[in-house]
Tab-separated table of C-alpha atoms in Angstrom:
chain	number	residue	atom	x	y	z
A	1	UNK	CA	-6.523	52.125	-84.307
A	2	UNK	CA	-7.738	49.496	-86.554
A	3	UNK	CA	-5.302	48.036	-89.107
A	4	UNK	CA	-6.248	47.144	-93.013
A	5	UNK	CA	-6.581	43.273	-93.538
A	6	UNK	CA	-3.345	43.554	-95.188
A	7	UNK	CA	-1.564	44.614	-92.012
A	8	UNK	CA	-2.745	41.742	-89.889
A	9	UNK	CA	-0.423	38.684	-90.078
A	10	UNK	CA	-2.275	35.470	-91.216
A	11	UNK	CA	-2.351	33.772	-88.296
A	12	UNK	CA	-4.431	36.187	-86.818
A	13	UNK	CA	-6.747	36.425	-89.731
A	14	UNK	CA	-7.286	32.761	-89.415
A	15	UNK	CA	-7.910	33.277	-85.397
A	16	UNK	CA	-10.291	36.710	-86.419
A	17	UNK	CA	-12.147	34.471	-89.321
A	18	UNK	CA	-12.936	31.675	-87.235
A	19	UNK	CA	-14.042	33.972	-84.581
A	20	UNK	CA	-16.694	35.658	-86.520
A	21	UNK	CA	-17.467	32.436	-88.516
A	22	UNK	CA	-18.203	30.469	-85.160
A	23	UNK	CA	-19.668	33.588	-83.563
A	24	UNK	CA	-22.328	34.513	-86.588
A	25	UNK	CA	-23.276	30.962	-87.317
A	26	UNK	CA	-25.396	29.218	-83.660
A	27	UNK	CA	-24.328	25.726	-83.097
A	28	UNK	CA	-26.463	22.951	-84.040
A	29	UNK	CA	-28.899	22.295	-80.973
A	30	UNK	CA	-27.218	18.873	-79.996
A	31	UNK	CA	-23.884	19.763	-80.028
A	32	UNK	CA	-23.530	19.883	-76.383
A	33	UNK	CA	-25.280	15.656	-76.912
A	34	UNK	CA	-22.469	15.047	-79.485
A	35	UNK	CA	-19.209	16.781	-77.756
A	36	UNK	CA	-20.258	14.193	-74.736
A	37	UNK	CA	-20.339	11.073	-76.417
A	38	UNK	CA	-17.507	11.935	-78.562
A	39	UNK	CA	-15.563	12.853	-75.223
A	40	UNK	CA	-16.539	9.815	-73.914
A	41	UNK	CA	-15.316	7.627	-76.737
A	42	UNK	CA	-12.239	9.224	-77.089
A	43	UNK	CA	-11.309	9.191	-73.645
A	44	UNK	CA	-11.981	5.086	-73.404
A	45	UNK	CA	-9.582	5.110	-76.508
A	46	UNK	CA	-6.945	7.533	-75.292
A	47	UNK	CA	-6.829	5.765	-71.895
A	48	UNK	CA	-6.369	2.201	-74.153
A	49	UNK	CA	-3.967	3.822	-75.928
A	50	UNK	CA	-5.574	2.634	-79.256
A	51	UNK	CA	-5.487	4.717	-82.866
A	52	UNK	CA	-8.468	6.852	-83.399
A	53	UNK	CA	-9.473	7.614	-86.523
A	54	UNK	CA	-12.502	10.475	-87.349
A	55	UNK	CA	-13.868	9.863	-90.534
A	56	UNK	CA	-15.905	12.797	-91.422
A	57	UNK	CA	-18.748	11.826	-94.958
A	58	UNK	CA	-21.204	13.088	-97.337
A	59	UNK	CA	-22.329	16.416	-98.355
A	60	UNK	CA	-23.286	19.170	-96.426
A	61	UNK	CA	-25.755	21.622	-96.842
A	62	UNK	CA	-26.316	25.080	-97.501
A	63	UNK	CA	-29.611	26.368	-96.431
A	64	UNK	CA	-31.299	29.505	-98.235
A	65	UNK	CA	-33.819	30.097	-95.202
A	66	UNK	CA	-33.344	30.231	-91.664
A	67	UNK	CA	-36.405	27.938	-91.494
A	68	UNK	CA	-35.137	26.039	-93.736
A	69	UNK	CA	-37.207	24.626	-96.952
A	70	UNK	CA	-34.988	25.280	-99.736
A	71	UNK	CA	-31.126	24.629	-99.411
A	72	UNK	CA	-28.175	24.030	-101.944
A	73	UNK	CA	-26.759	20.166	-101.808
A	74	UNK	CA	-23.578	18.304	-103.828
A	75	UNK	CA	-24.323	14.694	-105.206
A	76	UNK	CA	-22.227	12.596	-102.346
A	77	UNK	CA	-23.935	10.292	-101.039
A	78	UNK	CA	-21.291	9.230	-98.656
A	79	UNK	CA	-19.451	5.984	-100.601
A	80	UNK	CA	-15.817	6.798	-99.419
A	81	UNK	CA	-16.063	7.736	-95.781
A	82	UNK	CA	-18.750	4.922	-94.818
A	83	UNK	CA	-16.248	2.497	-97.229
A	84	UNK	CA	-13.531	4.339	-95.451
A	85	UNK	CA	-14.661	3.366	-92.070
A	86	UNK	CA	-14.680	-0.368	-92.422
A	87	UNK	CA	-11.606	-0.956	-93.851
A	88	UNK	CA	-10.351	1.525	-90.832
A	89	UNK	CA	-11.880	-0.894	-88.180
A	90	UNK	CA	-10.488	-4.102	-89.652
A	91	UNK	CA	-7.346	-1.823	-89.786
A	92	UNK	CA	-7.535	-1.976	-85.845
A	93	UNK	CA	-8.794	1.832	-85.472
A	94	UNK	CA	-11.398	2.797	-83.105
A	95	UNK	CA	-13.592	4.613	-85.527
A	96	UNK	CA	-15.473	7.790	-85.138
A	97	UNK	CA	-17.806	8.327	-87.869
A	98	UNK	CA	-19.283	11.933	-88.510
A	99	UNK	CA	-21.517	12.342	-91.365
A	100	UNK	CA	-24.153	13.773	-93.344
A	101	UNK	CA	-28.010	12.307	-91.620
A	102	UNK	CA	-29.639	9.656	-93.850
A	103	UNK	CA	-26.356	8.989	-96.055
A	104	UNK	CA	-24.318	6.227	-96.465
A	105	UNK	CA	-23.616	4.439	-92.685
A	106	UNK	CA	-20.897	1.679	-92.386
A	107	UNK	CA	-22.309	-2.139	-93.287
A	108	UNK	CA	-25.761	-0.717	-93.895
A	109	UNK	CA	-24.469	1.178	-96.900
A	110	UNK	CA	-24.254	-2.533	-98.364
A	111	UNK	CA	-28.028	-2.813	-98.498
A	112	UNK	CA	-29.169	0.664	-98.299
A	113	UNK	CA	-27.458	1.936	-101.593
A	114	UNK	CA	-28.669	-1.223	-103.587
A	115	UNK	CA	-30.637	-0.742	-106.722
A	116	UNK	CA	-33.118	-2.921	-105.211
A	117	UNK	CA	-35.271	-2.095	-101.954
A	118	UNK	CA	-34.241	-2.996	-98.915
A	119	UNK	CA	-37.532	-5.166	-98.580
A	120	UNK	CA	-36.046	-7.268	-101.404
A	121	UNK	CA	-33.611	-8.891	-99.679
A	122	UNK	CA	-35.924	-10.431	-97.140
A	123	UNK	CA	-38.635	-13.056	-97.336
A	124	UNK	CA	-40.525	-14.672	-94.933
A	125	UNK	CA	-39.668	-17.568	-93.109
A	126	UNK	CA	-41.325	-20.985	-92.460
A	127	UNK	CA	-42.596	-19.875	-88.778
A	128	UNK	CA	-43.930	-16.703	-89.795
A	129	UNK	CA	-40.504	-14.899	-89.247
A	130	UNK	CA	-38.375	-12.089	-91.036
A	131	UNK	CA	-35.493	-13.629	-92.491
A	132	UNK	CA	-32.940	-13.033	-95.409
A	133	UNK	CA	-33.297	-14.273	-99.066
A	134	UNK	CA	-31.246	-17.212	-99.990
A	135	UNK	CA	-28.628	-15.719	-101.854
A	136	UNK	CA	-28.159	-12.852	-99.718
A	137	UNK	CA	-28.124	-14.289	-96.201
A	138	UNK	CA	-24.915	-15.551	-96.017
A	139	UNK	CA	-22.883	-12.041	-96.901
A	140	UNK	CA	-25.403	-10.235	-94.682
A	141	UNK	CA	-24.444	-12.440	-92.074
A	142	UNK	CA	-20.546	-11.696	-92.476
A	143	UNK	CA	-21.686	-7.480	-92.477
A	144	UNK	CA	-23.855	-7.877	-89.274
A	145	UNK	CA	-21.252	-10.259	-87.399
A	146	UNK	CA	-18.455	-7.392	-88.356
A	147	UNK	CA	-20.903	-4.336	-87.657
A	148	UNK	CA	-21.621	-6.307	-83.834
A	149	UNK	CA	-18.565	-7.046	-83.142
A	150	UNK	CA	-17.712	-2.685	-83.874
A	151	UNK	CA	-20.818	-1.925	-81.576
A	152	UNK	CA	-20.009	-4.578	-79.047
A	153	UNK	CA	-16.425	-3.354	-78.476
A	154	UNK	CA	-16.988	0.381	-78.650
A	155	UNK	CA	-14.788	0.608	-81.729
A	156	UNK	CA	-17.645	3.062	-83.773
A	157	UNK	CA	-19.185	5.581	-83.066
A	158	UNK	CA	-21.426	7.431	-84.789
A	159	UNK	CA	-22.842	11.011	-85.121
A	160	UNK	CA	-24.883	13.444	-87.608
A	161	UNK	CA	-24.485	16.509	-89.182
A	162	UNK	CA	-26.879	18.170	-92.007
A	163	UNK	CA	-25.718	22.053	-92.582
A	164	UNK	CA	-22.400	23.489	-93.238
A	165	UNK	CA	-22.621	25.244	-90.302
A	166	UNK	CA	-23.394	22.114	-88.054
A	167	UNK	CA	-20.296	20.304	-89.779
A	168	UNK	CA	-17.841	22.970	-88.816
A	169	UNK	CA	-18.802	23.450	-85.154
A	170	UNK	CA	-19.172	19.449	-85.037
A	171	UNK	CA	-15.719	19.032	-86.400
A	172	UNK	CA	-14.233	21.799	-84.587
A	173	UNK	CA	-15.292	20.124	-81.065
A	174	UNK	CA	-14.293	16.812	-82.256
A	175	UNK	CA	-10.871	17.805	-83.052
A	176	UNK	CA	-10.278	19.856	-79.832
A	177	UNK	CA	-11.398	16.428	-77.859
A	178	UNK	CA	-8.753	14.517	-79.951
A	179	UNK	CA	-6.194	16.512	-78.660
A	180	UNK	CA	-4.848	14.047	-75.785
A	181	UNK	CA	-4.299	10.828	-78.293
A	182	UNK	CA	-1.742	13.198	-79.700
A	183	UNK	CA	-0.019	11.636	-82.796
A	184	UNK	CA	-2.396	8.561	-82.385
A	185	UNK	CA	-5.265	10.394	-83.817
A	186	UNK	CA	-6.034	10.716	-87.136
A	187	UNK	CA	-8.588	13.304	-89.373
A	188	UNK	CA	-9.888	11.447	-92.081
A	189	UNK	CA	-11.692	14.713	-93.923
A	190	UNK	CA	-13.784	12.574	-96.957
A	191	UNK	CA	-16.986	14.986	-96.752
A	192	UNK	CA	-17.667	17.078	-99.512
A	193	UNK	CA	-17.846	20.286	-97.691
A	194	UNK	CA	-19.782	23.111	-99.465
A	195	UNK	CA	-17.574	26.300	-100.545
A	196	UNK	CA	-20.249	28.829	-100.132
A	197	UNK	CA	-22.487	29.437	-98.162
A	198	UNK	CA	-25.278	32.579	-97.030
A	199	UNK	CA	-24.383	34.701	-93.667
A	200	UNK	CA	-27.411	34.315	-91.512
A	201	UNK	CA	-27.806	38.220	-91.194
A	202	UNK	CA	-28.919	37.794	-95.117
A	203	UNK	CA	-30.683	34.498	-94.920
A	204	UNK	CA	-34.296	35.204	-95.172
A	205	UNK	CA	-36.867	33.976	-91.991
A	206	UNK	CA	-39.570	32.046	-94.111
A	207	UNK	CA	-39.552	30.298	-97.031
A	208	UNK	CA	-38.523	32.128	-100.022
A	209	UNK	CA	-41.656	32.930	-102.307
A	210	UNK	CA	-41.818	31.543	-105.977
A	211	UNK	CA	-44.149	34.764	-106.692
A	212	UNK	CA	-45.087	37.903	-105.305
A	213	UNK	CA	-48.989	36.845	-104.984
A	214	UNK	CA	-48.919	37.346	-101.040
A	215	UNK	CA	-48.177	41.416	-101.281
A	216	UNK	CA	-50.498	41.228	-104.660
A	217	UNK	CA	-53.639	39.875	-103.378
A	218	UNK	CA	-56.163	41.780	-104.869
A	219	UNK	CA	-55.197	41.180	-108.306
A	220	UNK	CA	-57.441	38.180	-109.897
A	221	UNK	CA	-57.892	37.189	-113.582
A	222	UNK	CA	-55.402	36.534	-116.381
A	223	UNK	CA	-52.886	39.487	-115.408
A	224	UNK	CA	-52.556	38.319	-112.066
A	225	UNK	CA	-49.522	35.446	-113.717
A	226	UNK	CA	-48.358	38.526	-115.406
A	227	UNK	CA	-47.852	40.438	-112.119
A	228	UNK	CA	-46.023	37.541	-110.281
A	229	UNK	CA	-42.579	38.033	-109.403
A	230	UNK	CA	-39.376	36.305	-108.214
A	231	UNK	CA	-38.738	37.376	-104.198
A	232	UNK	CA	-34.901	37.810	-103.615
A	233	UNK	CA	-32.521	38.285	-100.260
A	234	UNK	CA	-31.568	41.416	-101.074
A	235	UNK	CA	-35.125	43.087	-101.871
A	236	UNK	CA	-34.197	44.389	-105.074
A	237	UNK	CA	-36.274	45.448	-107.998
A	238	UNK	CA	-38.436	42.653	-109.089
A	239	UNK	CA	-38.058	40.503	-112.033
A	240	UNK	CA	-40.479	38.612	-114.489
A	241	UNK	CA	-41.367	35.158	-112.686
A	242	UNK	CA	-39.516	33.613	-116.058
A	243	UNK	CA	-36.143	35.268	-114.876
A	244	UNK	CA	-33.958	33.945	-112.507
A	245	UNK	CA	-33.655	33.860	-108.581
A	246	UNK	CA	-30.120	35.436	-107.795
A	247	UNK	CA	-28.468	34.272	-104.911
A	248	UNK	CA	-25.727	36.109	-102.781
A	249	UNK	CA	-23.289	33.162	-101.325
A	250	UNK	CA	-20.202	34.175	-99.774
A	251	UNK	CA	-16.637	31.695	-99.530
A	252	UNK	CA	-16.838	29.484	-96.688
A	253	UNK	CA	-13.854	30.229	-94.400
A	254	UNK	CA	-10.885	27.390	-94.796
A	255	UNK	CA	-10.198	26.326	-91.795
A	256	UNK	CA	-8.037	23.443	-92.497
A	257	UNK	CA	-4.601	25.897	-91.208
A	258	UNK	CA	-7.237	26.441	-88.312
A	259	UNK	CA	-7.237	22.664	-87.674
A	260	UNK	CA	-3.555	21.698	-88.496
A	261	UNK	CA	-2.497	24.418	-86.118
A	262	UNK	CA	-4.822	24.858	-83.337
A	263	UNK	CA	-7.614	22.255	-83.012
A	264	UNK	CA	-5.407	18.936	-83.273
A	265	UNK	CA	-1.951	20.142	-83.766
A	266	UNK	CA	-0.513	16.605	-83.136
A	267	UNK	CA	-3.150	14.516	-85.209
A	268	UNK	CA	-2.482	13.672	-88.667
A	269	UNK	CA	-4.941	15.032	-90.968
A	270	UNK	CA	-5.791	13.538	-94.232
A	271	UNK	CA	-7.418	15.606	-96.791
A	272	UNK	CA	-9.276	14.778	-100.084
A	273	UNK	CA	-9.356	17.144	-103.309
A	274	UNK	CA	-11.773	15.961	-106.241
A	275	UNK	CA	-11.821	17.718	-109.441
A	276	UNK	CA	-13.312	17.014	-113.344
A	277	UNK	CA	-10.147	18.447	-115.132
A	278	UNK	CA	-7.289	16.102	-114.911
A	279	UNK	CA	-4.854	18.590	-116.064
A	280	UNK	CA	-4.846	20.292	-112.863
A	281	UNK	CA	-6.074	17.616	-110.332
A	282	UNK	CA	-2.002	17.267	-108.673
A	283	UNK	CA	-1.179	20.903	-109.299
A	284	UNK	CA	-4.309	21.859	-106.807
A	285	UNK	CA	-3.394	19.056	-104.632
A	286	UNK	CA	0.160	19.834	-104.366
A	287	UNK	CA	-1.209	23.416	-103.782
A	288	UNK	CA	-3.558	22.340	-100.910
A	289	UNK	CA	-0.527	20.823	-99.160
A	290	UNK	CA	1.672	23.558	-99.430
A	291	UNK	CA	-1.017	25.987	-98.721
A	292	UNK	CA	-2.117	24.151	-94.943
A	293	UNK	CA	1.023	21.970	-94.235
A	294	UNK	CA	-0.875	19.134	-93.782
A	295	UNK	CA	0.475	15.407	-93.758
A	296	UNK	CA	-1.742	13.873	-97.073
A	297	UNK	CA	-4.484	15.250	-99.786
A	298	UNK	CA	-5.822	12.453	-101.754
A	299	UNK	CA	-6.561	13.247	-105.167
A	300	UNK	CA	-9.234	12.119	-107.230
A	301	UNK	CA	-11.212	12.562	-110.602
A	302	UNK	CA	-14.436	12.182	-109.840
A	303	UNK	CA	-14.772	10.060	-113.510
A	304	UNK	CA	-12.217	7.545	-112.124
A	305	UNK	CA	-12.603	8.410	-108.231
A	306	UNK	CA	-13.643	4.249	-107.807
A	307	UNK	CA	-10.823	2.972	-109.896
A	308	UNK	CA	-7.731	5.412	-109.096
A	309	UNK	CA	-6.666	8.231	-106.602
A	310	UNK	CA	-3.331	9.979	-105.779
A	311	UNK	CA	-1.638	10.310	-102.589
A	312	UNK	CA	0.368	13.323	-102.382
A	313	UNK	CA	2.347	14.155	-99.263
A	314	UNK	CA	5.628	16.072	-98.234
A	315	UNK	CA	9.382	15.256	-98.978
A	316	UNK	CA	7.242	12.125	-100.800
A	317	UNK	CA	7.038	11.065	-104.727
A	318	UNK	CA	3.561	11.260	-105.748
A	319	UNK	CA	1.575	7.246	-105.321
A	320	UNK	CA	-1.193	6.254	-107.486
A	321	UNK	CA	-3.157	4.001	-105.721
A	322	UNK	CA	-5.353	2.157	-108.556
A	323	UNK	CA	-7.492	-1.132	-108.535
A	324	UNK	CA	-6.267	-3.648	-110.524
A	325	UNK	CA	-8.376	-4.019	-113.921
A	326	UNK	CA	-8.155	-5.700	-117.453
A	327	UNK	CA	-8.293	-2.755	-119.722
A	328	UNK	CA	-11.436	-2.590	-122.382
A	329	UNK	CA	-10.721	-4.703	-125.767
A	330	UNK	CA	-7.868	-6.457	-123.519
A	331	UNK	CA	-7.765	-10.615	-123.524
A	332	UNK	CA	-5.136	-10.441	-121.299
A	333	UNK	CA	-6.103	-11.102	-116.621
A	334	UNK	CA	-6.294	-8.479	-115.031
A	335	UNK	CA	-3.026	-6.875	-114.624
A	336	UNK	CA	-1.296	-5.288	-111.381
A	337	UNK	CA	-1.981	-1.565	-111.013
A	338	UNK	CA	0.481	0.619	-112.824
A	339	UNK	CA	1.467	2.260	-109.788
A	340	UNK	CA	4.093	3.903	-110.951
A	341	UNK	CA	2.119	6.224	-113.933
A	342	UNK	CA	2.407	9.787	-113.261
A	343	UNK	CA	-0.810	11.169	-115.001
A	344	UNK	CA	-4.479	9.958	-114.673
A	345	UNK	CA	-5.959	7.012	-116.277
A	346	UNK	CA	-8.128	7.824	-119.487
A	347	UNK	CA	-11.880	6.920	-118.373
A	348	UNK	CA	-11.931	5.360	-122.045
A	349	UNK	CA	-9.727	2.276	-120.781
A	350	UNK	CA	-11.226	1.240	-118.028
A	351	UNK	CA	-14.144	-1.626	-118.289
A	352	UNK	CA	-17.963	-0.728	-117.596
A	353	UNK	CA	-19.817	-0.944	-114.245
A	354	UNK	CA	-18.027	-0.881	-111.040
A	355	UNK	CA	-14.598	-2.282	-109.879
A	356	UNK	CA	-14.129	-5.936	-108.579
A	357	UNK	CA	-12.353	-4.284	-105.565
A	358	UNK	CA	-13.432	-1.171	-103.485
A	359	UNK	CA	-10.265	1.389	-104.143
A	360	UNK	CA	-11.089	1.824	-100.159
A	361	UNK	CA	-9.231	-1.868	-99.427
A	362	UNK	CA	-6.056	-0.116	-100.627
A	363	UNK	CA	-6.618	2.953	-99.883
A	364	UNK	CA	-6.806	2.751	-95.655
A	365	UNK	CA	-3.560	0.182	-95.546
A	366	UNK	CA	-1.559	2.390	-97.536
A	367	UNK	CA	-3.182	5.689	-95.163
A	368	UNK	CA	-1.898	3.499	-91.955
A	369	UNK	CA	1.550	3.134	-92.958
A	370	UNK	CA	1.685	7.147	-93.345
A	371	UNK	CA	0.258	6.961	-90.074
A	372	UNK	CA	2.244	4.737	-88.398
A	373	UNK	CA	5.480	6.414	-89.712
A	374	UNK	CA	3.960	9.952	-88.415
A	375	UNK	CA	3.667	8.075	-85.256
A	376	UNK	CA	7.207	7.158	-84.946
A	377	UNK	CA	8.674	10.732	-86.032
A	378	UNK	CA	6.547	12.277	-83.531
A	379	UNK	CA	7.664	9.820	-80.524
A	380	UNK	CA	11.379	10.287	-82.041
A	381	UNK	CA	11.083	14.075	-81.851
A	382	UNK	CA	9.768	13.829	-77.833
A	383	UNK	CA	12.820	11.454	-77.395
A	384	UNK	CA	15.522	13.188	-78.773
């Protein structure tokens, strides 16, 4: 006899919503590529017994057709996890980079998210060669040397994702793999995963059509504007081509208990939660933790999210993590980062363009001492 949803204990309603997630939405068609070389790479780690971090980055997306034309996107363009995942690797972390195609890779993302075009920091050389403009060549020098040395030593590795769907069967894997470095692996979850998204039983087959002149072909002349309508999933009555296009999204399962629980029970997984209000950005945090028993969520404003975040984790006081800054209308140097303030920092106060110091330099050495301290209460607990 079937039981009500509210009969059903939640950890089987996490088990039945993954099932019929993972079992409605198809894998993307080279996730059997990706789950090898992932394997592979975490096995030559595992076996070196070397940290492993997965750094998962940018936006995913949420496609309205099955062949998809039209789809629903966020504005990250991947600056914290491909930030992330250099300061990781100097850190000492074999790095395992899965991310959003075409945004922001480690190194490149130095030259690729420039104002200027690539192109422009090139010129060519006295024999007729490619090589880089004056001012430029001696940083790009230091980024290729570092991003060689990753590639060289098998330290990063990197793989693509586009949809929602792809992300979570992609990260699923991934985390099932990192299962034998135990408490040495670590989820670095920086992607801004999309909330909602549309079932594929009500996504339509083609692309969705602006009008209804395909089903109205014989009308011609100046009516035939008049007669052209919206399409929608659903088929419903049409409406006036000046109305809107309504959309039927459904949540996005949360699978984070899935994860702590049951694809990499021993890893530590880090979290991020970025909101606009900062009257509630620790309350939701705080909530998050609770909520998935989780070791860290990272909070950030996304007005400040380059100059300030929170780290809020169990049995711990809440730490501010901000870049050091002199304050607008302030003669003073720039002074050490309040790290003790307990609220955000107004946007007002802090000076124009962008910080001296990528937040990310702070953030990944204070993220390895968690780490490193989860590693040691795991390997006490096995002891004892």
């Amino acid at each position: 006899m079937d039981r009500s949803p509210s009969e059903i204990p939640p950890e089987n309603l996490a088990d039945l919503a993954e099932d019929h997630y993972f079992g409605s939405n198809p894998p993307p068609k080279d996730l059997d590529k990706h789950v090898a070389l992932a394997r592979e790479f975490i096995d030559y780690h595992s076996a070196a017994g070397r940290r492993l971090v997965l750094v998962t980055s940018g936006g995913t997306t949420v496609p309205l057709e099955k062949q998809t034309v039209r789809f629903i996107d966020n504005f990250s363009a991947g600056t914290r996890g491909a930030t992330s995942a250099e300061y990781f690797l100097e850190a000492g972390y074999a790095v395992l980079f899965l991310h959003r195609q075409f945004s922001l890779h480690p190194f490149s993302r130095h030259y690729s998210h420039a104002t200027d075009c690539f192109l422009d920091f090139l010129r060519e050389g006295p024999e007729g060669g490619v090589v880089a403009r004056d001012e430029d060549a001696s940083k790009m020098l230091q980024v290729l040397r570092k991003y060689h040395d990753a590639r060289d030593r098998n330290m990063l590795l990197v793989l693509p994702f586009v949809s929602i769907s792809d992300y979570l069967h992609e990260l699923r894997s991934i985390a099932r793999l990192m299962r034998p470095l135990g408490p040495r692996g670590l989820l670095y979850l920086a992607a801004a995963v999309s909330d909602f998204f549309v079932p594929p039983d009500r996504m339509a087959e083609h692309k969705i059509q602006s009008t209804n002149a395909v089903d109205k072909k014989t009308v011609t002349g100046p009516r035939a504007e008049e007669e052209e309508t919206f399409d929608n999933f659903d088929s419903s009555p049409s409406v006036p081509r000046s109305k809107s296009l309504v959309i039927d999204l459904d949540p996005v399962p949360k699978f984070l208990k899935n994860l702590v629980e049951g694809w990499s029970p021993q890893g530590m997984i880090v979290s991020f939660k970025l909101e606009t209000d900062p009257s509630i950005l620790v309350h939701k945090a705080k909530y998050s933790l609770d909520r998935y028993q989780h070791h860290l969520v990272i909070g950030n404003l996304l007005s400040t999210r380059k100059w300030e975040v929170v780290f809020v984790s169990p049995g711990r006081p809440d730490r501010w993590i901000r870049v050091p800054f002199r304050r607008n209308g302030s003669d003073s140097v720039a002074p050490v980062p309040d790290t003790q303030r307990d609220e955000p920092l107004d946007p007002k106060s802090l000076p124009d363009g962008e910080p001296e110091t990528e937040i990310e330099s702070l953030i990944i050495p204070a993220v390895k001492d968690l780490h490193c301290t989860y590693i040691r209460s795991v390997e006490e607990k096995r002891r004892a």
